[in-house]
């Protein structure tokens, strides 16, 4: 069983003087991800994060948790050799190969890195000498420097590490290194994927769900809670704001032309989400919109929806085909929940022939018909928000 992992990161290595902020965020996210899985010590180490596992732990579970930590480019289970003394090091690397590979009829290459530039051998020298040692100890091995079946990586730091398993991480940047955004989370397929994508860039999330009881059921709400929980497996803890949208929807339904209902509802969702976002210190809104997917997502409709927000609205799926979104939803584990057949607040009040080229002028005029009660209804909706802590 491996007693340690070496964690590599890619992009955060490029951040100049701010690099330590990214490294600290990554270290903290790794700590949180492993918190419930046992005792682990997580530390920074010159361009890497090092995890030591002093006690028994579940390897599969630990690797699965690390694969959800944004910012990790690869996860390498390592054997630690306490001394960089050449005798002990070669011995240790040989023992690693012996323990890892019962059948040693494979081609290999040694790759070496030394953080200690004063080490008495250069990296190429370490490779060739270590290679020679391994060939001597295991005669079935063969060297292939261009296309080896196994790469034996040796890193000489304060201690020495050897590894040959490299598990890809999710990439991206550690959550918390890039501010916070408010996700408009429905029960559909798209918005959870949008949240995942934004949080993969290091953004922490809060989420808003518009609920319309009794037209939408408790089960529809539970589905959104389940989706938020899934996303928080990557994005970390988040607050889910559940807004009671029924009265606003009914009022719009009573006062406005039915073919404009969806657009007007979407505009009120954006307004409310923006208010909550401001309260939460968010720097932008996130939606699962994609050009042309439905009537409310034509370029005209998007312009009309966008017009009511002053915050940037991030739409990571804007140019994605539905099938690519579905693929991602399956990959991140939200798809099965998203396709549960519960009613959505938009579909209940949807018109048979919604406008696909709404004119902002016309929409503003229609919204004028809401003047009498809308401010009061918005205030009520904001005052009765239910906050659910997720993760
Ligand atoms: P999704 O699969 O995300 O529900 P959709 O194709 O159903 O997307 P729309 O219903 O037009 O699209 O919604 C577009 C976006 O508006 C959603 O991706 C989501 O960000 C937001 N949204 C829609 N309905 C709600 C809701 N009830 N609560 C919160 N956000 C919503
Ligand atoms: Mg939807």
mmCIF file of C-alpha atoms and ligand atoms in Angstrom:
data_model
loop_
_atom_site.group_PDB
_atom_site.id
_atom_site.type_symbol
_atom_site.label_atom_id
_atom_site.label_comp_id
_atom_site.label_asym_id
_atom_site.label_seq_id
_atom_site.Cartn_x
_atom_site.Cartn_y
_atom_site.Cartn_z
ATOM 1 C CA UNK A 1 0.000 0.000 0.000
ATOM 2 C CA UNK A 2 1.285 3.441 -0.884
ATOM 3 C CA UNK A 3 2.167 5.619 2.063
ATOM 4 C CA UNK A 4 2.137 8.838 0.051
ATOM 5 C CA UNK A 5 0.988 10.686 -3.042
ATOM 6 C CA UNK A 6 2.751 13.314 -5.073
ATOM 7 C CA UNK A 7 0.280 15.737 -6.620
ATOM 8 C CA UNK A 8 1.205 17.658 -9.741
ATOM 9 C CA UNK A 9 -0.475 20.797 -10.957
ATOM 10 C CA UNK A 10 -0.115 22.562 -14.238
ATOM 11 C CA UNK A 11 -1.641 25.931 -14.738
ATOM 12 C CA UNK A 12 -1.278 27.312 -11.256
ATOM 13 C CA UNK A 13 2.458 26.984 -11.673
ATOM 14 C CA UNK A 14 2.281 29.959 -14.032
ATOM 15 C CA UNK A 15 1.022 32.593 -11.652
ATOM 16 C CA UNK A 16 4.219 34.398 -10.781
ATOM 17 C CA UNK A 17 4.196 36.081 -7.418
ATOM 18 C CA UNK A 18 0.639 35.008 -6.726
ATOM 19 C CA UNK A 19 1.568 31.414 -7.072
ATOM 20 C CA UNK A 20 1.483 30.768 -3.352
ATOM 21 C CA UNK A 21 -2.198 31.746 -3.221
ATOM 22 C CA UNK A 22 -3.022 29.075 -5.756
ATOM 23 C CA UNK A 23 -0.839 26.518 -4.031
ATOM 24 C CA UNK A 24 -2.432 27.269 -0.676
ATOM 25 C CA UNK A 25 -5.916 26.985 -2.175
ATOM 26 C CA UNK A 26 -5.029 23.658 -3.758
ATOM 27 C CA UNK A 27 -3.533 22.357 -0.527
ATOM 28 C CA UNK A 28 -6.642 23.401 1.397
ATOM 29 C CA UNK A 29 -9.041 21.874 -1.155
ATOM 30 C CA UNK A 30 -7.104 18.599 -1.000
ATOM 31 C CA UNK A 31 -7.272 18.641 2.805
ATOM 32 C CA UNK A 32 -11.036 19.166 2.660
ATOM 33 C CA UNK A 33 -11.528 16.441 0.074
ATOM 34 C CA UNK A 34 -9.676 13.926 2.242
ATOM 35 C CA UNK A 35 -10.994 15.091 5.596
ATOM 36 C CA UNK A 36 -13.628 12.405 5.938
ATOM 37 C CA UNK A 37 -11.500 9.609 4.535
ATOM 38 C CA UNK A 38 -8.882 9.230 7.247
ATOM 39 C CA UNK A 39 -5.682 10.770 8.511
ATOM 40 C CA UNK A 40 -3.617 12.528 5.850
ATOM 41 C CA UNK A 41 -0.899 15.156 6.028
ATOM 42 C CA UNK A 42 -0.889 17.583 3.131
ATOM 43 C CA UNK A 43 2.058 19.876 2.489
ATOM 44 C CA UNK A 44 3.499 22.052 -0.238
ATOM 45 C CA UNK A 45 6.775 21.046 -1.727
ATOM 46 C CA UNK A 46 8.536 22.972 -4.531
ATOM 47 C CA UNK A 47 6.066 22.795 -7.397
ATOM 48 C CA UNK A 48 4.209 19.805 -5.982
ATOM 49 C CA UNK A 49 1.824 18.948 -3.197
ATOM 50 C CA UNK A 50 2.799 16.030 -1.043
ATOM 51 C CA UNK A 51 0.258 13.871 0.781
ATOM 52 C CA UNK A 52 1.481 11.470 3.372
ATOM 53 C CA UNK A 53 -0.755 8.703 4.669
ATOM 54 C CA UNK A 54 0.497 7.586 8.091
ATOM 55 C CA UNK A 55 -2.454 5.285 8.757
ATOM 56 C CA UNK A 56 -4.538 2.712 6.910
ATOM 57 C CA UNK A 57 -6.781 4.232 4.254
ATOM 58 C CA UNK A 58 -8.957 3.193 1.344
ATOM 59 C CA UNK A 59 -6.850 3.678 -1.780
ATOM 60 C CA UNK A 60 -9.702 3.673 -4.314
ATOM 61 C CA UNK A 61 -11.805 6.096 -2.303
ATOM 62 C CA UNK A 62 -8.840 8.416 -1.806
ATOM 63 C CA UNK A 63 -7.936 8.486 -5.491
ATOM 64 C CA UNK A 64 -11.598 9.050 -6.426
ATOM 65 C CA UNK A 65 -11.755 12.044 -4.056
ATOM 66 C CA UNK A 66 -8.543 13.518 -5.478
ATOM 67 C CA UNK A 67 -9.900 13.149 -9.013
ATOM 68 C CA UNK A 68 -12.575 15.677 -8.071
ATOM 69 C CA UNK A 69 -10.160 18.344 -6.827
ATOM 70 C CA UNK A 70 -9.792 21.024 -9.491
ATOM 71 C CA UNK A 71 -6.230 22.178 -10.011
ATOM 72 C CA UNK A 72 -4.719 18.702 -9.899
ATOM 73 C CA UNK A 73 -3.150 17.634 -13.180
ATOM 74 C CA UNK A 74 -1.942 14.268 -11.962
ATOM 75 C CA UNK A 75 -2.018 12.018 -8.951
ATOM 76 C CA UNK A 76 1.042 9.864 -8.410
ATOM 77 C CA UNK A 77 1.045 7.236 -5.680
ATOM 78 C CA UNK A 78 4.683 7.199 -4.564
ATOM 79 C CA UNK A 79 7.106 5.183 -2.523
ATOM 80 C CA UNK A 80 9.228 7.367 -0.269
ATOM 81 C CA UNK A 81 12.900 6.660 0.215
ATOM 82 C CA UNK A 82 14.165 8.561 3.227
ATOM 83 C CA UNK A 83 17.717 9.042 2.090
ATOM 84 C CA UNK A 84 19.252 10.341 -1.115
ATOM 85 C CA UNK A 85 22.373 8.302 -0.460
ATOM 86 C CA UNK A 86 22.959 6.590 -3.800
ATOM 87 C CA UNK A 87 23.177 3.044 -2.405
ATOM 88 C CA UNK A 88 19.955 3.406 -0.480
ATOM 89 C CA UNK A 89 18.249 5.161 -3.352
ATOM 90 C CA UNK A 90 19.027 2.490 -5.942
ATOM 91 C CA UNK A 91 18.080 -0.196 -3.441
ATOM 92 C CA UNK A 92 14.789 1.581 -2.731
ATOM 93 C CA UNK A 93 13.927 2.034 -6.417
ATOM 94 C CA UNK A 94 14.735 -1.613 -7.062
ATOM 95 C CA UNK A 95 12.511 -2.671 -4.154
ATOM 96 C CA UNK A 96 9.727 -0.532 -5.604
ATOM 97 C CA UNK A 97 9.997 -2.265 -8.989
ATOM 98 C CA UNK A 98 10.099 -5.654 -7.321
ATOM 99 C CA UNK A 99 7.012 -4.950 -5.235
ATOM 100 C CA UNK A 100 5.015 -3.315 -8.026
ATOM 101 C CA UNK A 101 5.689 -5.702 -10.875
ATOM 102 C CA UNK A 102 5.636 -9.441 -10.359
ATOM 103 C CA UNK A 103 6.192 -9.996 -14.083
ATOM 104 C CA UNK A 104 9.129 -7.854 -15.104
ATOM 105 C CA UNK A 105 9.314 -8.597 -18.806
ATOM 106 C CA UNK A 106 8.549 -5.062 -19.906
ATOM 107 C CA UNK A 107 10.379 -2.143 -21.445
ATOM 108 C CA UNK A 108 11.162 0.816 -19.211
ATOM 109 C CA UNK A 109 12.849 4.138 -18.934
ATOM 110 C CA UNK A 110 14.025 6.010 -15.844
ATOM 111 C CA UNK A 111 13.048 9.671 -15.625
ATOM 112 C CA UNK A 112 14.738 11.740 -12.971
ATOM 113 C CA UNK A 113 14.191 15.151 -11.402
ATOM 114 C CA UNK A 114 16.310 16.698 -8.723
ATOM 115 C CA UNK A 115 15.093 19.625 -6.702
ATOM 116 C CA UNK A 116 18.454 19.591 -4.980
ATOM 117 C CA UNK A 117 20.699 21.007 -7.701
ATOM 118 C CA UNK A 118 23.771 20.220 -5.616
ATOM 119 C CA UNK A 119 23.118 16.519 -5.803
ATOM 120 C CA UNK A 120 26.298 14.818 -6.970
ATOM 121 C CA UNK A 121 24.695 13.466 -10.172
ATOM 122 C CA UNK A 122 22.857 15.381 -12.890
ATOM 123 C CA UNK A 123 19.409 14.188 -13.961
ATOM 124 C CA UNK A 124 20.700 12.383 -17.097
ATOM 125 C CA UNK A 125 23.364 10.694 -14.978
ATOM 126 C CA UNK A 126 20.769 9.560 -12.448
ATOM 127 C CA UNK A 127 18.699 8.087 -15.311
ATOM 128 C CA UNK A 128 21.507 6.144 -16.895
ATOM 129 C CA UNK A 129 23.005 4.868 -13.631
ATOM 130 C CA UNK A 130 19.630 3.921 -12.197
ATOM 131 C CA UNK A 131 18.736 2.201 -15.478
ATOM 132 C CA UNK A 132 21.954 0.210 -15.342
ATOM 133 C CA UNK A 133 21.295 -0.778 -11.734
ATOM 134 C CA UNK A 134 17.761 -1.996 -12.543
ATOM 135 C CA UNK A 135 18.982 -3.969 -15.569
ATOM 136 C CA UNK A 136 21.560 -5.608 -13.361
ATOM 137 C CA UNK A 137 19.042 -6.527 -10.696
ATOM 138 C CA UNK A 138 16.197 -7.582 -13.028
ATOM 139 C CA UNK A 139 17.644 -9.116 -16.194
ATOM 140 C CA UNK A 140 14.200 -9.528 -17.844
ATOM 141 C CA UNK A 141 13.790 -5.744 -18.090
ATOM 142 C CA UNK A 142 14.575 -3.956 -21.347
ATOM 143 C CA UNK A 143 15.276 -0.293 -21.879
ATOM 144 C CA UNK A 144 13.229 1.663 -24.408
ATOM 145 C CA UNK A 145 13.809 5.388 -24.150
ATOM 146 C CA UNK A 146 11.366 6.465 -26.864
ATOM 147 C CA UNK A 147 8.279 4.398 -26.114
ATOM 148 C CA UNK A 148 8.655 2.556 -22.807
ATOM 149 C CA UNK A 149 5.848 0.483 -21.308
ATOM 150 C CA UNK A 150 6.766 1.721 -17.834
ATOM 151 C CA UNK A 151 8.302 5.006 -16.839
ATOM 152 C CA UNK A 152 10.096 4.823 -13.508
ATOM 153 C CA UNK A 153 10.091 8.351 -12.159
ATOM 154 C CA UNK A 154 12.633 9.270 -9.518
ATOM 155 C CA UNK A 155 12.442 12.664 -7.813
ATOM 156 C CA UNK A 156 15.225 13.708 -5.493
ATOM 157 C CA UNK A 157 14.047 16.267 -2.964
ATOM 158 C CA UNK A 158 14.595 16.458 0.785
ATOM 159 C CA UNK A 159 13.465 12.860 0.568
ATOM 160 C CA UNK A 160 13.302 10.785 -2.605
ATOM 161 C CA UNK A 161 10.201 9.613 -4.379
ATOM 162 C CA UNK A 162 9.685 6.868 -6.886
ATOM 163 C CA UNK A 163 6.524 6.289 -8.901
ATOM 164 C CA UNK A 164 5.349 4.740 -12.120
ATOM 165 C CA UNK A 165 1.588 5.210 -11.837
ATOM 166 C CA UNK A 166 0.302 8.569 -13.034
ATOM 167 C CA UNK A 167 -3.452 9.050 -12.668
ATOM 168 C CA UNK A 168 -4.892 12.052 -14.510
ATOM 169 C CA UNK A 169 -6.564 14.667 -12.314
ATOM 170 C CA UNK A 170 -9.419 16.897 -13.449
ATOM 171 C CA UNK A 171 -7.212 19.877 -14.379
ATOM 172 C CA UNK A 172 -8.536 23.407 -13.901
ATOM 173 C CA UNK A 173 -7.756 25.604 -10.929
ATOM 174 C CA UNK A 174 -8.371 25.155 -7.217
ATOM 175 C CA UNK A 175 -11.790 26.357 -6.091
ATOM 176 C CA UNK A 176 -11.461 29.534 -4.081
ATOM 177 C CA UNK A 177 -8.626 30.923 -6.165
ATOM 178 C CA UNK A 178 -10.912 32.920 -8.463
ATOM 179 C CA UNK A 179 -13.764 34.541 -6.567
ATOM 180 C CA UNK A 180 -17.366 33.465 -6.370
ATOM 181 C CA UNK A 181 -20.355 33.293 -8.742
ATOM 182 C CA UNK A 182 -24.094 32.725 -8.455
ATOM 183 C CA UNK A 183 -25.348 29.747 -10.452
ATOM 184 C CA UNK A 184 -28.970 29.745 -11.611
ATOM 185 C CA UNK A 185 -29.603 26.093 -10.952
ATOM 186 C CA UNK A 186 -32.694 24.434 -12.389
ATOM 187 C CA UNK A 187 -33.435 20.740 -12.351
ATOM 188 C CA UNK A 188 -32.387 20.411 -15.991
ATOM 189 C CA UNK A 189 -29.337 18.927 -17.648
ATOM 190 C CA UNK A 190 -27.538 22.131 -18.542
ATOM 191 C CA UNK A 191 -27.198 24.329 -15.494
ATOM 192 C CA UNK A 192 -25.387 21.740 -13.307
ATOM 193 C CA UNK A 193 -22.836 21.285 -16.094
ATOM 194 C CA UNK A 194 -22.439 25.062 -16.379
ATOM 195 C CA UNK A 195 -21.774 25.258 -12.633
ATOM 196 C CA UNK A 196 -19.216 22.474 -12.855
ATOM 197 C CA UNK A 197 -17.377 24.238 -15.677
ATOM 198 C CA UNK A 198 -17.168 27.603 -13.969
ATOM 199 C CA UNK A 199 -16.059 26.095 -10.695
ATOM 200 C CA UNK A 200 -13.382 24.164 -12.583
ATOM 201 C CA UNK A 201 -11.776 27.548 -13.270
ATOM 202 C CA UNK A 202 -11.314 28.074 -9.551
ATOM 203 C CA UNK A 203 -14.604 29.883 -8.876
ATOM 204 C CA UNK A 204 -16.576 28.981 -5.780
ATOM 205 C CA UNK A 205 -20.344 28.864 -6.151
ATOM 206 C CA UNK A 206 -23.618 29.793 -4.585
ATOM 207 C CA UNK A 207 -26.810 28.683 -6.323
ATOM 208 C CA UNK A 208 -30.339 29.992 -6.771
ATOM 209 C CA UNK A 209 -33.342 27.820 -7.595
ATOM 210 C CA UNK A 210 -36.756 29.232 -8.501
ATOM 211 C CA UNK A 211 -39.441 27.084 -7.039
ATOM 212 C CA UNK A 212 -43.151 27.475 -7.837
ATOM 213 C CA UNK A 213 -45.208 25.515 -5.327
ATOM 214 C CA UNK A 214 -47.764 23.994 -5.707
ATOM 215 C CA UNK A 215 -47.050 23.881 -9.458
ATOM 216 C CA UNK A 216 -43.639 22.418 -8.771
ATOM 217 C CA UNK A 217 -43.451 19.715 -6.120
ATOM 218 C CA UNK A 218 -41.174 19.103 -3.156
ATOM 219 C CA UNK A 219 -39.638 16.310 -5.211
ATOM 220 C CA UNK A 220 -38.655 18.790 -7.924
ATOM 221 C CA UNK A 221 -36.935 20.844 -5.235
ATOM 222 C CA UNK A 222 -35.249 17.761 -3.786
ATOM 223 C CA UNK A 223 -33.892 17.027 -7.252
ATOM 224 C CA UNK A 224 -32.214 20.448 -7.298
ATOM 225 C CA UNK A 225 -30.802 19.835 -3.816
ATOM 226 C CA UNK A 226 -29.410 16.522 -5.102
ATOM 227 C CA UNK A 227 -27.873 18.252 -8.114
ATOM 228 C CA UNK A 228 -26.327 20.945 -5.918
ATOM 229 C CA UNK A 229 -24.899 18.183 -3.714
ATOM 230 C CA UNK A 230 -23.345 16.528 -6.772
ATOM 231 C CA UNK A 231 -21.788 19.800 -7.900
ATOM 232 C CA UNK A 232 -20.483 20.469 -4.417
ATOM 233 C CA UNK A 233 -18.525 17.212 -4.721
ATOM 234 C CA UNK A 234 -16.297 19.298 -7.011
ATOM 235 C CA UNK A 235 -17.066 22.890 -6.082
ATOM 236 C CA UNK A 236 -17.057 22.479 -2.304
ATOM 237 C CA UNK A 237 -19.594 23.779 0.159
ATOM 238 C CA UNK A 238 -22.233 26.099 -1.263
ATOM 239 C CA UNK A 239 -25.388 27.889 -0.240
ATOM 240 C CA UNK A 240 -28.509 27.059 -2.217
ATOM 241 C CA UNK A 241 -31.115 29.828 -2.226
ATOM 242 C CA UNK A 242 -34.629 28.591 -2.916
ATOM 243 C CA UNK A 243 -36.814 31.434 -4.118
ATOM 244 C CA UNK A 244 -40.584 31.084 -4.054
ATOM 245 C CA UNK A 245 -41.437 32.302 -7.514
ATOM 246 C CA UNK A 246 -45.130 31.367 -7.685
ATOM 247 C CA UNK A 247 -46.742 34.739 -7.070
ATOM 248 C CA UNK A 248 -44.454 36.511 -9.507
ATOM 249 C CA UNK A 249 -45.148 33.906 -12.170
ATOM 250 C CA UNK A 250 -48.894 34.080 -11.652
ATOM 251 C CA UNK A 251 -48.820 37.856 -11.793
ATOM 252 C CA UNK A 252 -46.833 37.836 -15.038
ATOM 253 C CA UNK A 253 -49.254 35.220 -16.374
ATOM 254 C CA UNK A 254 -52.198 37.457 -15.582
ATOM 255 C CA UNK A 255 -50.760 40.692 -16.911
ATOM 256 C CA UNK A 256 -48.486 39.964 -19.865
ATOM 257 C CA UNK A 257 -48.902 38.480 -23.350
ATOM 258 C CA UNK A 258 -48.472 34.744 -23.081
ATOM 259 C CA UNK A 259 -45.959 34.428 -25.893
ATOM 260 C CA UNK A 260 -43.629 36.689 -23.872
ATOM 261 C CA UNK A 261 -44.038 34.828 -20.578
ATOM 262 C CA UNK A 262 -40.831 32.851 -20.671
ATOM 263 C CA UNK A 263 -38.661 35.841 -21.507
ATOM 264 C CA UNK A 264 -40.250 38.005 -18.845
ATOM 265 C CA UNK A 265 -39.961 35.243 -16.264
ATOM 266 C CA UNK A 266 -36.328 34.722 -17.171
ATOM 267 C CA UNK A 267 -35.699 38.450 -16.757
ATOM 268 C CA UNK A 268 -37.185 38.392 -13.261
ATOM 269 C CA UNK A 269 -35.102 35.348 -12.390
ATOM 270 C CA UNK A 270 -31.978 37.228 -13.440
ATOM 271 C CA UNK A 271 -32.946 40.296 -11.420
ATOM 272 C CA UNK A 272 -33.562 38.257 -8.279
ATOM 273 C CA UNK A 273 -30.441 36.128 -8.742
ATOM 274 C CA UNK A 274 -28.397 39.292 -9.165
ATOM 275 C CA UNK A 275 -29.723 40.718 -5.897
ATOM 276 C CA UNK A 276 -28.816 37.521 -4.057
ATOM 277 C CA UNK A 277 -25.450 37.456 -5.818
ATOM 278 C CA UNK A 278 -24.674 40.972 -4.601
ATOM 279 C CA UNK A 279 -25.598 40.023 -1.037
ATOM 280 C CA UNK A 280 -23.317 36.986 -1.253
ATOM 281 C CA UNK A 281 -20.313 38.836 -2.640
ATOM 282 C CA UNK A 282 -20.524 37.084 -6.015
ATOM 283 C CA UNK A 283 -18.845 38.634 -9.037
ATOM 284 C CA UNK A 284 -21.065 37.161 -11.731
ATOM 285 C CA UNK A 285 -24.070 35.023 -12.624
ATOM 286 C CA UNK A 286 -23.843 31.621 -14.307
ATOM 287 C CA UNK A 287 -26.521 30.006 -16.462
ATOM 288 C CA UNK A 288 -26.766 26.866 -18.571
ATOM 289 C CA UNK A 289 -27.903 28.705 -21.675
ATOM 290 C CA UNK A 290 -26.763 27.688 -25.138
ATOM 291 C CA UNK A 291 -27.516 29.614 -28.324
ATOM 292 C CA UNK A 292 -30.643 28.443 -30.081
ATOM 293 C CA UNK A 293 -31.418 25.546 -27.755
ATOM 294 C CA UNK A 294 -34.950 26.779 -27.064
ATOM 295 C CA UNK A 295 -36.988 29.898 -27.888
ATOM 296 C CA UNK A 296 -35.734 31.660 -24.779
ATOM 297 C CA UNK A 297 -32.136 31.124 -25.881
ATOM 298 C CA UNK A 298 -32.060 32.658 -29.344
ATOM 299 C CA UNK A 299 -29.614 35.536 -29.716
ATOM 300 C CA UNK A 300 -32.593 37.911 -29.473
ATOM 301 C CA UNK A 301 -33.894 36.253 -26.316
ATOM 302 C CA UNK A 302 -30.461 36.161 -24.712
ATOM 303 C CA UNK A 303 -30.053 39.875 -25.419
ATOM 304 C CA UNK A 304 -33.413 40.551 -23.787
ATOM 305 C CA UNK A 305 -32.529 38.451 -20.738
ATOM 306 C CA UNK A 306 -29.100 39.956 -20.437
ATOM 307 C CA UNK A 307 -30.400 43.495 -20.531
ATOM 308 C CA UNK A 308 -31.676 43.434 -16.953
ATOM 309 C CA UNK A 309 -28.331 42.469 -15.357
ATOM 310 C CA UNK A 310 -25.452 44.714 -14.548
ATOM 311 C CA UNK A 311 -23.231 41.858 -13.395
ATOM 312 C CA UNK A 312 -21.407 39.779 -15.984
ATOM 313 C CA UNK A 313 -23.385 36.671 -16.912
ATOM 314 C CA UNK A 314 -21.216 33.644 -17.630
ATOM 315 C CA UNK A 315 -22.665 31.066 -19.988
ATOM 316 C CA UNK A 316 -20.025 28.366 -20.320
ATOM 317 C CA UNK A 317 -22.255 26.175 -22.526
ATOM 318 C CA UNK A 318 -23.114 28.930 -24.957
ATOM 319 C CA UNK A 319 -21.636 27.176 -28.004
ATOM 320 C CA UNK A 320 -22.120 23.567 -26.919
ATOM 321 C CA UNK A 321 -24.359 21.117 -28.740
ATOM 322 C CA UNK A 322 -26.850 19.338 -26.523
ATOM 323 C CA UNK A 323 -25.178 15.974 -27.037
ATOM 324 C CA UNK A 324 -21.865 17.332 -25.763
ATOM 325 C CA UNK A 325 -23.586 18.764 -22.702
ATOM 326 C CA UNK A 326 -25.227 15.390 -22.072
ATOM 327 C CA UNK A 327 -21.869 13.678 -22.343
ATOM 328 C CA UNK A 328 -20.356 16.011 -19.758
ATOM 329 C CA UNK A 329 -23.392 15.603 -17.485
ATOM 330 C CA UNK A 330 -22.843 11.836 -17.569
ATOM 331 C CA UNK A 331 -19.156 12.239 -16.883
ATOM 332 C CA UNK A 332 -19.665 14.419 -13.808
ATOM 333 C CA UNK A 333 -22.555 12.319 -12.509
ATOM 334 C CA UNK A 334 -25.461 14.768 -12.755
ATOM 335 C CA UNK A 335 -27.261 13.281 -15.751
ATOM 336 C CA UNK A 336 -29.243 10.567 -13.965
ATOM 337 C CA UNK A 337 -30.661 13.089 -11.516
ATOM 338 C CA UNK A 338 -31.343 15.706 -14.189
ATOM 339 C CA UNK A 339 -33.514 13.361 -16.245
ATOM 340 C CA UNK A 340 -35.830 12.477 -13.384
ATOM 341 C CA UNK A 341 -39.199 13.596 -14.690
ATOM 342 C CA UNK A 342 -40.265 16.357 -12.318
ATOM 343 C CA UNK A 343 -41.971 19.500 -13.470
ATOM 344 C CA UNK A 344 -39.983 22.692 -13.913
ATOM 345 C CA UNK A 345 -41.371 26.113 -13.093
ATOM 346 C CA UNK A 346 -40.748 27.365 -16.640
ATOM 347 C CA UNK A 347 -42.488 24.518 -18.410
ATOM 348 C CA UNK A 348 -45.734 24.925 -16.501
ATOM 349 C CA UNK A 349 -46.445 28.424 -17.651
ATOM 350 C CA UNK A 350 -44.909 28.028 -21.053
ATOM 351 C CA UNK A 351 -46.783 29.396 -24.074
ATOM 352 C CA UNK A 352 -47.580 27.318 -27.146
ATOM 353 C CA UNK A 353 -45.860 29.795 -29.419
ATOM 354 C CA UNK A 354 -43.230 31.725 -27.488
ATOM 355 C CA UNK A 355 -41.564 34.665 -29.194
ATOM 356 C CA UNK A 356 -38.218 33.800 -30.694
ATOM 357 C CA UNK A 357 -37.288 37.352 -31.662
ATOM 358 C CA UNK A 358 -38.414 39.388 -28.680
ATOM 359 C CA UNK A 359 -37.923 43.111 -29.054
ATOM 360 C CA UNK A 360 -36.489 44.627 -25.896
ATOM 361 C CA UNK A 361 -38.740 47.629 -26.380
ATOM 362 C CA UNK A 362 -41.870 45.488 -26.528
ATOM 363 C CA UNK A 363 -40.787 43.408 -23.530
ATOM 364 C CA UNK A 364 -40.126 46.527 -21.478
ATOM 365 C CA UNK A 365 -43.568 47.783 -22.375
ATOM 366 C CA UNK A 366 -45.194 44.522 -21.325
ATOM 367 C CA UNK A 367 -43.283 44.620 -18.044
ATOM 368 C CA UNK A 368 -44.780 48.069 -17.531
ATOM 369 C CA UNK A 369 -48.073 46.282 -16.912
ATOM 370 C CA UNK A 370 -46.573 44.816 -13.767
ATOM 371 C CA UNK A 371 -45.921 48.214 -12.203
ATOM 372 C CA UNK A 372 -48.596 47.999 -9.568
ATOM 373 C CA UNK A 373 -47.457 44.969 -7.590
ATOM 374 C CA UNK A 374 -44.133 43.710 -8.899
ATOM 375 C CA UNK A 375 -41.862 45.619 -6.501
ATOM 376 C CA UNK A 376 -43.782 44.294 -3.546
ATOM 377 C CA UNK A 377 -43.739 40.736 -4.931
ATOM 378 C CA UNK A 378 -39.993 40.922 -5.544
ATOM 379 C CA UNK A 379 -39.442 42.102 -2.020
ATOM 380 C CA UNK A 380 -41.585 39.280 -0.669
ATOM 381 C CA UNK A 381 -39.705 36.724 -2.747
ATOM 382 C CA UNK A 382 -36.380 38.023 -1.423
ATOM 383 C CA UNK A 383 -37.622 38.121 2.161
ATOM 384 C CA UNK A 384 -38.845 34.539 2.092
ATOM 385 C CA UNK A 385 -35.810 32.911 0.481
ATOM 386 C CA UNK A 386 -34.972 29.555 2.004
ATOM 387 C CA UNK A 387 -31.238 28.969 2.416
ATOM 388 C CA UNK A 388 -29.978 25.395 2.274
ATOM 389 C CA UNK A 389 -26.366 24.625 3.150
ATOM 390 C CA UNK A 390 -24.977 22.080 0.709
ATOM 391 C CA UNK A 391 -21.869 19.915 1.209
HETATM 392 P P1 LIG B 1 -31.429 23.527 -17.870
HETATM 393 O O1 LIG B 1 -31.154 22.159 -18.335
HETATM 394 O O2 LIG B 1 -30.271 24.131 -17.215
HETATM 395 O O3 LIG B 1 -32.689 23.615 -17.061
HETATM 396 P P2 LIG B 1 -32.923 24.490 -20.097
HETATM 397 O O4 LIG B 1 -32.521 24.045 -21.431
HETATM 398 O O5 LIG B 1 -34.090 23.883 -19.451
HETATM 399 O O6 LIG B 1 -31.642 24.388 -19.161
HETATM 400 P P3 LIG B 1 -34.139 27.120 -19.694
HETATM 401 O O7 LIG B 1 -35.230 26.502 -18.927
HETATM 402 O O8 LIG B 1 -34.407 28.023 -20.799
HETATM 403 O O9 LIG B 1 -33.090 26.047 -20.238
HETATM 404 O O10 LIG B 1 -33.231 27.872 -18.689
HETATM 405 C C1 LIG B 1 -32.048 28.476 -19.073
HETATM 406 C C2 LIG B 1 -31.197 28.701 -17.833
HETATM 407 O O11 LIG B 1 -31.922 29.497 -16.891
HETATM 408 C C3 LIG B 1 -30.889 27.419 -17.095
HETATM 409 O O12 LIG B 1 -29.748 26.786 -17.609
HETATM 410 C C4 LIG B 1 -30.680 27.919 -15.684
HETATM 411 O O13 LIG B 1 -29.396 28.477 -15.530
HETATM 412 C C5 LIG B 1 -31.718 29.038 -15.589
HETATM 413 N N1 LIG B 1 -32.985 28.513 -15.035
HETATM 414 C C6 LIG B 1 -34.081 28.095 -15.702
HETATM 415 N N2 LIG B 1 -35.047 27.697 -14.856
HETATM 416 C C7 LIG B 1 -34.568 27.890 -13.614
HETATM 417 C C8 LIG B 1 -35.079 27.658 -12.288
HETATM 418 N N3 LIG B 1 -36.285 27.164 -12.078
HETATM 419 N N4 LIG B 1 -34.281 27.982 -11.250
HETATM 420 C C9 LIG B 1 -33.037 28.487 -11.440
HETATM 421 N N5 LIG B 1 -32.509 28.716 -12.653
HETATM 422 C C10 LIG B 1 -33.253 28.415 -13.723
HETATM 423 MG MG1 LIG B 2 -34.591 24.194 -17.355
#
